[in-house]
Coordinates of C-alpha atoms in Angstrom, one line a residue:
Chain A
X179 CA 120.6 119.7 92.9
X180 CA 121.2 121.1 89.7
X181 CA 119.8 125.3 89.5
X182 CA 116.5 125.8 87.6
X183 CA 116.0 129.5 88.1
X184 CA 118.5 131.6 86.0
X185 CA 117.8 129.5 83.2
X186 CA 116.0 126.5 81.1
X187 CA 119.0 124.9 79.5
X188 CA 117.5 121.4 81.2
X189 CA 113.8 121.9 79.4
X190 CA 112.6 119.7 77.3
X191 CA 109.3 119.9 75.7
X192 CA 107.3 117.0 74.8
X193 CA 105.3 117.7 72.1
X194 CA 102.2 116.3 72.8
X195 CA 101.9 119.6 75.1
X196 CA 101.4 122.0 71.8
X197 CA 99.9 119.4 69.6
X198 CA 96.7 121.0 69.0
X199 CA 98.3 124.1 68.0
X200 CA 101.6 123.2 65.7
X201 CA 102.7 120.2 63.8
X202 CA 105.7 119.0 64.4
X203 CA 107.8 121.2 61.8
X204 CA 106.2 124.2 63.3
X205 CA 106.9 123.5 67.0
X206 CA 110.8 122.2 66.5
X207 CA 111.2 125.9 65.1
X208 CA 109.3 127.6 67.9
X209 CA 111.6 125.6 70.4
X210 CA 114.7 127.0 68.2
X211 CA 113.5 130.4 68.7
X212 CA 113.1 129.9 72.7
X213 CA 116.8 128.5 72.7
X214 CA 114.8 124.9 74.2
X215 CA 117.5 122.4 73.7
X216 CA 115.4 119.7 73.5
X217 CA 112.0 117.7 72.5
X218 CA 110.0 114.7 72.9
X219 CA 108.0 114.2 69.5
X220 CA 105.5 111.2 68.8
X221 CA 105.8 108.8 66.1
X222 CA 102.5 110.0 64.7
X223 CA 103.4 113.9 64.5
X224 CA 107.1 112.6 63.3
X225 CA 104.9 110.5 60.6
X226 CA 102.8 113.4 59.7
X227 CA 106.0 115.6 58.7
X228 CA 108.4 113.2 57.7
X229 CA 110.9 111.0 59.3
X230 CA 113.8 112.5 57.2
X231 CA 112.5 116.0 57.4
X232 CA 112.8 116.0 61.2
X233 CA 116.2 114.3 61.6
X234 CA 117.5 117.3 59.6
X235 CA 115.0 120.2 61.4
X236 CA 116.7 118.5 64.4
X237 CA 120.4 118.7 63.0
X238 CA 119.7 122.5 61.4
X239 CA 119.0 123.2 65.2
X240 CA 120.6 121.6 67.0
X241 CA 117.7 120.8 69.1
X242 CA 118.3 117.2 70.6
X243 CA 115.9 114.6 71.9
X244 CA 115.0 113.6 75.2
X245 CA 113.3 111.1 74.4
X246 CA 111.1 109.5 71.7
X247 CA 107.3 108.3 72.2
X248 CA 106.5 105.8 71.7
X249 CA 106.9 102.0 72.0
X250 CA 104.5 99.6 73.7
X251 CA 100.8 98.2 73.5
X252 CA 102.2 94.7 73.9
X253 CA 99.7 92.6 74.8
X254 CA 97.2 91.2 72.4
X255 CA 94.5 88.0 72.2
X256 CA 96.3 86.1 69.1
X257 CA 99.6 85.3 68.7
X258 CA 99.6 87.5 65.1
X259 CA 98.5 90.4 67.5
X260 CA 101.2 90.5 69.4
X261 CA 103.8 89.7 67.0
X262 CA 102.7 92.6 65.1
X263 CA 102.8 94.6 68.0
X264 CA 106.7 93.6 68.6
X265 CA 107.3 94.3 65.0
X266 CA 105.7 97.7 65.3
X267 CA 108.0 98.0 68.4
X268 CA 111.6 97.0 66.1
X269 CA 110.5 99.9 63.7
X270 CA 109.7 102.5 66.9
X271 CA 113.0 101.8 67.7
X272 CA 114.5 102.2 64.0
X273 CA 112.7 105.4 64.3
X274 CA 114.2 106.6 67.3
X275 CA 118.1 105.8 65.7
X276 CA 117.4 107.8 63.6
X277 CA 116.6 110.9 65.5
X278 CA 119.2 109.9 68.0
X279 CA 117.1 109.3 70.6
X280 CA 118.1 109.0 74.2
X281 CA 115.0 106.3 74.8
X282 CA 112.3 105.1 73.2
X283 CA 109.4 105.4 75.6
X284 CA 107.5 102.6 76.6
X285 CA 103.4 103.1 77.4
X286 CA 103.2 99.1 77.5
X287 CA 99.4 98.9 77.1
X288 CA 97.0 96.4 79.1
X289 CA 93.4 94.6 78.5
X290 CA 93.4 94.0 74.6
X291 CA 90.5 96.1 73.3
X292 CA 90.0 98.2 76.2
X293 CA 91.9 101.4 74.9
X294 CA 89.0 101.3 72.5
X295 CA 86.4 101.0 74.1
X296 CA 85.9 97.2 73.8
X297 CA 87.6 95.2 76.5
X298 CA 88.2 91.2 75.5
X299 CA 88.8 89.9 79.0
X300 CA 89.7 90.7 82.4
X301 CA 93.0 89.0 82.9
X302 CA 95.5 91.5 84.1
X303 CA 98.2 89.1 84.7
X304 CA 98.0 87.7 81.2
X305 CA 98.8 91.2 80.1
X306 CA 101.9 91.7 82.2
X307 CA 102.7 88.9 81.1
X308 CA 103.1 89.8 77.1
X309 CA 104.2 92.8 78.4
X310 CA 107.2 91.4 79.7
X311 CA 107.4 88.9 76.9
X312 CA 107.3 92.0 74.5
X313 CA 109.9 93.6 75.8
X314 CA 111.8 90.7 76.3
X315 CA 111.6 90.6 72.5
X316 CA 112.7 93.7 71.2
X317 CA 115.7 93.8 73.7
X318 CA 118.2 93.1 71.6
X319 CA 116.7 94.8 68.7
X320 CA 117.1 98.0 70.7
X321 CA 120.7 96.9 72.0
X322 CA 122.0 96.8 68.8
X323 CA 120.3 100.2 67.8
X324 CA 121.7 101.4 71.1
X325 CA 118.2 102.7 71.9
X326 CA 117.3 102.1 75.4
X327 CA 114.1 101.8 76.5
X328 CA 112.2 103.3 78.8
X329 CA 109.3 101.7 81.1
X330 CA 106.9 104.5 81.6
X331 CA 104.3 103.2 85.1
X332 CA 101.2 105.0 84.1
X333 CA 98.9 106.0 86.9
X334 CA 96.6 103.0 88.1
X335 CA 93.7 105.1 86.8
X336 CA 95.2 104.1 82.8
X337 CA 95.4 100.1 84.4
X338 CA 92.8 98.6 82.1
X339 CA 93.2 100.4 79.0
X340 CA 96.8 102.2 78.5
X341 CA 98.9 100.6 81.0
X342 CA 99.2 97.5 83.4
X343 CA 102.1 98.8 84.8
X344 CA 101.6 101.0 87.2
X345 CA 103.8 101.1 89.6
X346 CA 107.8 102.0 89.9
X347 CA 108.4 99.2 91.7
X348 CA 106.7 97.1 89.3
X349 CA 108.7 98.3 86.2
X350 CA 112.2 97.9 88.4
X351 CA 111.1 94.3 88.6
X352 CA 110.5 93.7 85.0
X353 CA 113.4 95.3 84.7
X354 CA 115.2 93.5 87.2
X355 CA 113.8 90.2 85.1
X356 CA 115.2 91.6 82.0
X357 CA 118.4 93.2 82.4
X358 CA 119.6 92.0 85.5
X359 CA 123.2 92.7 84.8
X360 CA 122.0 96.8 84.4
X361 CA 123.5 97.0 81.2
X362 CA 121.5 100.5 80.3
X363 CA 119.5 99.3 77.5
X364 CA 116.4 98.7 79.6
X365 CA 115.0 101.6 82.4
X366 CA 112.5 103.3 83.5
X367 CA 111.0 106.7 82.2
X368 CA 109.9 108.6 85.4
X369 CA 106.8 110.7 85.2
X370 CA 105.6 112.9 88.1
X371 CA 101.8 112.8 87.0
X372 CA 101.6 109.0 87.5
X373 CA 103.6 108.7 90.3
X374 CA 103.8 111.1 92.9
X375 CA 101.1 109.3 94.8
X376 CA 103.1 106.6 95.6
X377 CA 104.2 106.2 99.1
X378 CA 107.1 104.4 98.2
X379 CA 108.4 106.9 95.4
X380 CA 111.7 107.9 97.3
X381 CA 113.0 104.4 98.0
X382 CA 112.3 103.0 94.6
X383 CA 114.1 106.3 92.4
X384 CA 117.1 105.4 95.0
X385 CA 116.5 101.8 93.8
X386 CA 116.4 102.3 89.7
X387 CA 119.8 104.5 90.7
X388 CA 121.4 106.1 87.4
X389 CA 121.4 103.3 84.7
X390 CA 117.8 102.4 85.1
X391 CA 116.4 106.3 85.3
X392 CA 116.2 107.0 81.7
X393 CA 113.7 109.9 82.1
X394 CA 112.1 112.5 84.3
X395 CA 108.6 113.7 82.9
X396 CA 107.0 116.8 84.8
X397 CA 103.4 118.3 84.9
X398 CA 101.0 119.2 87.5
X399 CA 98.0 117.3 89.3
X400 CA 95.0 119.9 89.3
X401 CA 92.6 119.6 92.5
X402 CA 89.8 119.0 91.1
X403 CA 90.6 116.4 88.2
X404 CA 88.4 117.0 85.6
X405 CA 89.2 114.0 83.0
X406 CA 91.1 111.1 83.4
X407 CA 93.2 111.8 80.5
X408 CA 93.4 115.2 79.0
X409 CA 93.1 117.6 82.4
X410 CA 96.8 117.6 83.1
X411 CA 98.2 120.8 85.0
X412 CA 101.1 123.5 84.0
X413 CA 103.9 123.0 86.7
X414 CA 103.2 125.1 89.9
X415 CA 99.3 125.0 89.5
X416 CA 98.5 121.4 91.4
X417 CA 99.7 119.2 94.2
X418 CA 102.8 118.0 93.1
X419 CA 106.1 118.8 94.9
X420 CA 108.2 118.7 92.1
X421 CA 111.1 120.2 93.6
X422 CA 111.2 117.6 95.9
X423 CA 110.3 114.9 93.5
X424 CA 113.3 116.2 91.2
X425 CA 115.5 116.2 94.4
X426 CA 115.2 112.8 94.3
X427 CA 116.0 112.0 91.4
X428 CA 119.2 113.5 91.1
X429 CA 120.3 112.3 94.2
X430 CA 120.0 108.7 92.3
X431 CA 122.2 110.1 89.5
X432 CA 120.0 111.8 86.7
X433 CA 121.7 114.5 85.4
X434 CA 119.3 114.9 82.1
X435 CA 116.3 117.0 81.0
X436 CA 113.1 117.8 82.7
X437 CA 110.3 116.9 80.0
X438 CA 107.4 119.0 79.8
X439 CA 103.9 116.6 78.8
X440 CA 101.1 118.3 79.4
X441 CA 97.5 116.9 77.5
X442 CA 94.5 119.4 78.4
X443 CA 91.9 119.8 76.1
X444 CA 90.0 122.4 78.2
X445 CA 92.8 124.6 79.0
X446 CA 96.7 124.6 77.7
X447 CA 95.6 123.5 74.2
X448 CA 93.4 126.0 73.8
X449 CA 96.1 128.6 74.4
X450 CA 98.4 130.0 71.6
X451 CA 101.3 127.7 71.5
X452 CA 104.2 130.5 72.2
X453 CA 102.1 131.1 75.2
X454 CA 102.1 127.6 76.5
X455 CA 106.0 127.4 75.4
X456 CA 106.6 130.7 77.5
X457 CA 105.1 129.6 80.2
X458 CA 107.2 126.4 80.1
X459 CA 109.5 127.8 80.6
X460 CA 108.7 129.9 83.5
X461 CA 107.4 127.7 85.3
X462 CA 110.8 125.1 84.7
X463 CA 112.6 127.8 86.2
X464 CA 110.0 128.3 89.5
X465 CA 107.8 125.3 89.9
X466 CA 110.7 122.6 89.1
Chain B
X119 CA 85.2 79.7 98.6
X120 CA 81.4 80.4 99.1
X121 CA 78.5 79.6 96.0
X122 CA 76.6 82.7 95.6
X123 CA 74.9 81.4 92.7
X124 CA 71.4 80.0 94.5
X125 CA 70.8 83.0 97.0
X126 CA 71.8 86.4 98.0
X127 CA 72.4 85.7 102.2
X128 CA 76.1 87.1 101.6
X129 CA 74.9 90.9 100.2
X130 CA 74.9 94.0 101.9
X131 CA 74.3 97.1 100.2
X132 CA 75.9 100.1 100.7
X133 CA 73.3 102.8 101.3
X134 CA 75.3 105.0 98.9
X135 CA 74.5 102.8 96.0
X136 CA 70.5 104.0 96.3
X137 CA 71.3 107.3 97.9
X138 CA 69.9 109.3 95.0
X139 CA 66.6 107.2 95.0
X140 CA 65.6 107.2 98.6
X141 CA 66.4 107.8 102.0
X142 CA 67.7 105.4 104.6
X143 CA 64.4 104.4 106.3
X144 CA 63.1 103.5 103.2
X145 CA 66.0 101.7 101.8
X146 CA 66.0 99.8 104.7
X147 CA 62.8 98.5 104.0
X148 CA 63.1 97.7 100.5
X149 CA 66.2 95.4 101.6
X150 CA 63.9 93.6 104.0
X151 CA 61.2 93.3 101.2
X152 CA 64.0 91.6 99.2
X153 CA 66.1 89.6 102.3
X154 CA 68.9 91.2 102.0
X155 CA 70.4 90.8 105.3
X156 CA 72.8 93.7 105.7
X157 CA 73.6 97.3 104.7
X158 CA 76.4 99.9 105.2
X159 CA 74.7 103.2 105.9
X160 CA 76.5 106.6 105.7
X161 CA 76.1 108.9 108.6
X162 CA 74.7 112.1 106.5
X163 CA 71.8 109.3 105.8
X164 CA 71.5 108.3 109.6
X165 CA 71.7 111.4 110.8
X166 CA 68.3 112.3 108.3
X167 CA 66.6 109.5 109.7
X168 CA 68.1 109.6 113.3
X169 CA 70.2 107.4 114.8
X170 CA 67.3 105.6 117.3
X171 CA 65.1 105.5 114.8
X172 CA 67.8 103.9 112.7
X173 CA 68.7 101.4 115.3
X174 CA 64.9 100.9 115.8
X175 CA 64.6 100.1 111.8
X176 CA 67.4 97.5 112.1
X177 CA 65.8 95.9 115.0
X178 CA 62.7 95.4 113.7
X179 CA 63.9 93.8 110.2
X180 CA 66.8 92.2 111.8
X181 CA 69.0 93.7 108.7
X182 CA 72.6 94.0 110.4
X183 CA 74.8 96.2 109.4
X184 CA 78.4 94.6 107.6
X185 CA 79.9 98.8 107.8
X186 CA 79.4 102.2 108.9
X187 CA 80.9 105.1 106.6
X188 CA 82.5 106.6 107.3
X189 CA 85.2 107.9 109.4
X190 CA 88.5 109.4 108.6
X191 CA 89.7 112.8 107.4
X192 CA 92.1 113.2 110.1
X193 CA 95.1 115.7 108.1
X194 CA 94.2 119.5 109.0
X195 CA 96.6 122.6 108.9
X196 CA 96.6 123.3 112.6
X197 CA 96.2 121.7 115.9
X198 CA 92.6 122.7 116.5
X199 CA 92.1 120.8 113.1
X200 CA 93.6 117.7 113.7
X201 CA 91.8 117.9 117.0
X202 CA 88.7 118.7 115.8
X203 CA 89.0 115.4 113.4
X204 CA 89.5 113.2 116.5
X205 CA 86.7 114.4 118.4
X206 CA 84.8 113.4 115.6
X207 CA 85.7 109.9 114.6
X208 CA 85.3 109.3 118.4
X209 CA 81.5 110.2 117.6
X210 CA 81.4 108.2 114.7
X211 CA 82.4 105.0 116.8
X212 CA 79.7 105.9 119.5
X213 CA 77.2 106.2 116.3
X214 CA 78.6 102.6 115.0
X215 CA 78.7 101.0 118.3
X216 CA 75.0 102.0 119.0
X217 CA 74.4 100.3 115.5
X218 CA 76.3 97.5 116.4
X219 CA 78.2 98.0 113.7
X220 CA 81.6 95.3 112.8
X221 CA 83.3 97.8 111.3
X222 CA 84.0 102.0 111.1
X223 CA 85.4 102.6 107.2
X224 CA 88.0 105.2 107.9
X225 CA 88.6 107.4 104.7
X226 CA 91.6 108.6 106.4
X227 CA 91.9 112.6 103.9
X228 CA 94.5 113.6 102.6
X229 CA 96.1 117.2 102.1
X230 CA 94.0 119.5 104.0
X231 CA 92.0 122.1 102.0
X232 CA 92.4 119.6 98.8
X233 CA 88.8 118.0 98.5
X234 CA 87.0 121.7 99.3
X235 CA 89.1 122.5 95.6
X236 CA 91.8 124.9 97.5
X237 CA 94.5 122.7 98.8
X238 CA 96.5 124.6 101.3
X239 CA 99.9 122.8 100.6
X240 CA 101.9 119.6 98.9
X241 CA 103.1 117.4 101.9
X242 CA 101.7 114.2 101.6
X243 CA 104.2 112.9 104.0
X244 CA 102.7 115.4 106.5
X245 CA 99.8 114.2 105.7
X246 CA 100.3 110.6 106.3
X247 CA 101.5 111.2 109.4
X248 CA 98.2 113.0 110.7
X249 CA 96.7 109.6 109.5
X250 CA 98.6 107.6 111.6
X251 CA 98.4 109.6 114.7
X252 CA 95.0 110.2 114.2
X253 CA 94.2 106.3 113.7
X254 CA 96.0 106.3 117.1
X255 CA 94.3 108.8 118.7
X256 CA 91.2 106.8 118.4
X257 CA 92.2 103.3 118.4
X258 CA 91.8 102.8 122.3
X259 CA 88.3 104.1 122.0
X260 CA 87.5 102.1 119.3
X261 CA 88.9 99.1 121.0
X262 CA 86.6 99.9 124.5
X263 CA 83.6 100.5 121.9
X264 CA 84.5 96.9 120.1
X265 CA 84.3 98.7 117.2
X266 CA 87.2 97.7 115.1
X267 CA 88.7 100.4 112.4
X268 CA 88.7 99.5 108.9
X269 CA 91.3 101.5 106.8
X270 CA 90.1 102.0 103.1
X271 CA 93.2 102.3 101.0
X272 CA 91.6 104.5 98.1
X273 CA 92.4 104.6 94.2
X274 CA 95.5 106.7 93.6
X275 CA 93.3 108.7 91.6
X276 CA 92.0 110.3 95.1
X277 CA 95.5 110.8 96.6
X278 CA 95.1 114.5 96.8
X279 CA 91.9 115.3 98.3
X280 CA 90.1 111.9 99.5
X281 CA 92.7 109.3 100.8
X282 CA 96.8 109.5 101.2
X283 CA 96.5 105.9 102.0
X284 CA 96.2 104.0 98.5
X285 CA 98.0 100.7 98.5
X286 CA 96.6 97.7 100.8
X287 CA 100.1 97.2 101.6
X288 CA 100.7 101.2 102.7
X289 CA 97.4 100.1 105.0
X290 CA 98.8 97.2 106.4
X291 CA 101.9 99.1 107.6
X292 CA 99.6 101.6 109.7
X293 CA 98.2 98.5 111.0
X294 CA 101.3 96.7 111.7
X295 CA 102.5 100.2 113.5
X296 CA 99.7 100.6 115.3
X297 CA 98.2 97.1 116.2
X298 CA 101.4 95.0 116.0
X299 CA 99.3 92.3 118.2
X300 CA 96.8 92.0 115.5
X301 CA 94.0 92.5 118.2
X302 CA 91.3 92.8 115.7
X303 CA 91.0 96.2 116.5
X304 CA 92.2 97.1 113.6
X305 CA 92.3 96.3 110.0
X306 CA 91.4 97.5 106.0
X307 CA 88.3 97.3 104.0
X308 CA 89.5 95.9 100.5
X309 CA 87.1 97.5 97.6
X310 CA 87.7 96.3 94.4
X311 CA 87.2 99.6 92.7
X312 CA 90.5 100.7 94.7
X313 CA 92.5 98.0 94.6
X314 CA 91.5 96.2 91.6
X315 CA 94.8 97.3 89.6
X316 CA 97.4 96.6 92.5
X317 CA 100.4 94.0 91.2
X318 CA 100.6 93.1 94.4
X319 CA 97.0 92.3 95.6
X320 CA 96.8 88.8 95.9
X321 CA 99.8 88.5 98.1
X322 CA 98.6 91.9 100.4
X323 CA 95.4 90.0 100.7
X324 CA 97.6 86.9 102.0
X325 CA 99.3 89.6 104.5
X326 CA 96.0 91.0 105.9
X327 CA 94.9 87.4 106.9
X328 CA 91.2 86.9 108.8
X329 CA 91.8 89.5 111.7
X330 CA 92.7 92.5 109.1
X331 CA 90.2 91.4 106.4
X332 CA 87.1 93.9 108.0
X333 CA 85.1 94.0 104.9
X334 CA 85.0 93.3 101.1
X335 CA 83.6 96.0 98.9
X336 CA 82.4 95.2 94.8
X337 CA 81.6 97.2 92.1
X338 CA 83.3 97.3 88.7
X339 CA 85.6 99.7 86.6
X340 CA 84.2 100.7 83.0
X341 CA 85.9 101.1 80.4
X342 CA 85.9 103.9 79.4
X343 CA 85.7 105.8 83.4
X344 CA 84.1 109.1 82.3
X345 CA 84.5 110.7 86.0
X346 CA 87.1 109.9 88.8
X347 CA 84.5 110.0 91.7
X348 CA 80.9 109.1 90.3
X349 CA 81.6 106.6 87.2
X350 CA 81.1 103.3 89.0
X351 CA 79.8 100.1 87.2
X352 CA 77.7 97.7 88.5
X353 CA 79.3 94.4 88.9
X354 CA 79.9 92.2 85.7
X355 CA 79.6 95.2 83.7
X356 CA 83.4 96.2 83.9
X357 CA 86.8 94.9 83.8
X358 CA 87.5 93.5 87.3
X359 CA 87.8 89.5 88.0
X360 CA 85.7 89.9 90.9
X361 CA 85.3 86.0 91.8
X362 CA 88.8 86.2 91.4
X363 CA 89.0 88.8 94.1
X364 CA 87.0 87.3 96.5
X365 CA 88.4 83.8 96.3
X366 CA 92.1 85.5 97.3
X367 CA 89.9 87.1 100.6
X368 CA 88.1 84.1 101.3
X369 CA 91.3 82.1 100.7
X370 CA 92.7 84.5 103.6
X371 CA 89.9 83.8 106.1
X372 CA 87.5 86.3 105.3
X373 CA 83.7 85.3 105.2
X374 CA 81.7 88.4 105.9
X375 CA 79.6 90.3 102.8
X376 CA 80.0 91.2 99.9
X377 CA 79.3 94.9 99.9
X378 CA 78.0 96.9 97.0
X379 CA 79.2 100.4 96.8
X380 CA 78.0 102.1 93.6
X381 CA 78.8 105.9 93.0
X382 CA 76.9 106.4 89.4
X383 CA 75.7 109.6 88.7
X384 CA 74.9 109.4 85.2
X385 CA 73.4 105.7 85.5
X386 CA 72.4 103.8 88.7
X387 CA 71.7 107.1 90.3
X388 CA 68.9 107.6 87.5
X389 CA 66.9 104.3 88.0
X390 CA 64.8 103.4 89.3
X391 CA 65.5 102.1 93.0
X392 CA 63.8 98.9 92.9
X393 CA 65.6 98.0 89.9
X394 CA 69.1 99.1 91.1
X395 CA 68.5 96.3 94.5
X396 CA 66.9 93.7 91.9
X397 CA 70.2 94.2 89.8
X398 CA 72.7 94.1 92.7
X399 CA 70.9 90.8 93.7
X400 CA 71.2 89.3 89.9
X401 CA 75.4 90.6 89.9
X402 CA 75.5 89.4 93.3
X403 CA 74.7 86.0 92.3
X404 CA 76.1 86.0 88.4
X405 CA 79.3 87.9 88.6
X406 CA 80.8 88.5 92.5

């Protein structure tokens, strides 16, 4: 297991976790200064700059990707609905060639209408279904770009409105469906806030093995949870044995970068952004 | 699978779902006033009545009882603990059996310190394992009592401090280690609020069969969930395919009650008591 403590070459920051503080401009140049080697942006904060403008922050730099967020919301009650969500996929993934990403990150969605507020039905298996329809779509799409992409199993608490896959056994299947041959465009991204519940955690990292673990996402769960969404934890102030969970997935091969994601509306994004980024980095080097 | 369209004989209420309103004496006689045939007190609300007078109450309506919650909470950080844990589920068997309860609900805990907000440590293996010896600790008892165990697999969103057992199919392995015979003795209470998102429910369900099937919990998940614990709908008001649901238990052999088990703080908790029964009996009927 690789050695955290003397220094955070293997940080990544996703940059949802300052995004009340910086845009994206702002934050790639903070990273710069903290010699962090690597971000996660989202499409909408790469939107909001500049698509351009950020490939050539990132190559003045040098700061690399570890991943790109995101892809997903497949399923949809029309046919138009979900073509348009597979064309808004293709372009996700344009986006991501661009900035060279590692993976395009998949949050795969679930009940249509229910992320706002409205649900249309209750038919879970219907949306697994266009969700592995969708990515059965844009498969070769991100082939050719030589984008993989990245199953992220969301916590069962996001299953009707964010994601109906929820499990890590259940996105090793669809990828097992998929990309049977394990070719490395299609894997999982590994996120310790949605999954260290799960009591079969350690068997299925050992199953997705190196081609299928694409990424390793870190955060804390605080005791108590305030919100479903937005009361995430710094590293090292909730339950999670990350240590143990990163342990793990090494052993299966993963040699990349811890990514920091950390949404919290009442605490962390309320803080001045160097803080949060000095903390980081702490924290990857004692609580990871 | 049953019609629960013309009449309610197949409803038990939880006592938790009215807990706000009243207390157990006179919940129990507001079910009688509307037949409903069975409830599933908590023991904090028997012990406010007292258990004779309780078991008096029950006589005299003839309401029987389709639970009794709860047991559980075996993982502490020392022997006296654990002990301590044991000693108590043994009462809480003596307390069903005098009841005549079918069933104890074992909400097994989790990390020890975690639901008082200062969890003493991370190992949710360790904790697992005080739930299974602590489900065997009490299983001859329970068997001499003829009070079968019911294991609750809780939302993974209570993983830390409520339940380390979260999968019906992380249940059914206790079970299968522990009762290999399938002596009745013990089994899992499915709720729908717990389970409701699991890829593999229908075929768990299949697994448990009649002699692990010890009770059938409803309520519904809204969209949007605005707290983890006390944000539960009533039935037909959220996202879950209930009749779906209950045709895979009833498919398996099950043909006990539908129980209602409504934590609503900001809602059902407000009403007025009357109308909360009145509307479990409409759902009941309309949308289990």
């Amino acid at each position: 297991m690789r050695d955290f403590s003397t220094d955070h070459r293997w940080l990544s920051i996703n940059t949802a976790t300052v995004r009340a503080q910086w845009t994206l401009d702002r934050i790639i140049e903070e990273c710069a200064r903290r010699d962090i080697r690597a971000i996660s942006p989202w499409r909408d904060q790469v939107a909001a700059v500049g698509l351009d403008r950020v490939a050539g922050l990132l190559r003045d730099t040098g700061i690399v990707l570890s991943g790109y967020c995101r892809g997903g919301m497949f399923p949809a009650s029309t046919a138009e609905g979900r073509r348009a969500a597979i064309d808004d996929n293709r372009r996700a993934i344009d986006e991501a060639k661009t900035l060279d990403a590692p993976c395009l990150v998949l949050v795969v969605g679930s009940l249509p209408g229910a992320l706002q507020g409205r649900p249309e039905g209750k038919d879970l298996r219907a949306a697994r279904t266009d969700v592995q329809d969708g990515i059965g779509a844009i498969l070769d799409h991100a082939r050719d770009a030589r984008v993989p992409l990245a199953i992220e199993p969301l916590h069962p608490m996001y299953a009707a409105d964010r994601a109906c896959i929820n499990t890590l056994e259940q996105a090793l299947d669809v990828c097992d469906a998929l990309d049977p041959e394990r070719s490395g465009a299609l894997g999982v991204a590994v996120d310790a806030y949605h999954v260290w519940w799960d009591p079969k955690l350690a068997a299925q990292i050992r199953r997705a093995g190196r081609e299928r673990l694409l990424a390793f996402h870190v955060c804390d769960w605080l005791v108590p949870t305030r919100d479903l969404l937005n009361d995430r934890g710094m590293m090292g102030d909730g339950v999670i044995d990350l240590p143990q969970m990163r342990g793990w997935v090494e052993d299966a091969g993963f040699a990349g970068y811890s990514e920091v994601e950390i949404f919290s509306a009442e605490d962390w994004w309320k803080r001045d952004g160097g803080e949060v980024l000095d903390t980081c980095i702490g924290r990857h080097r004692s609580a990871v």
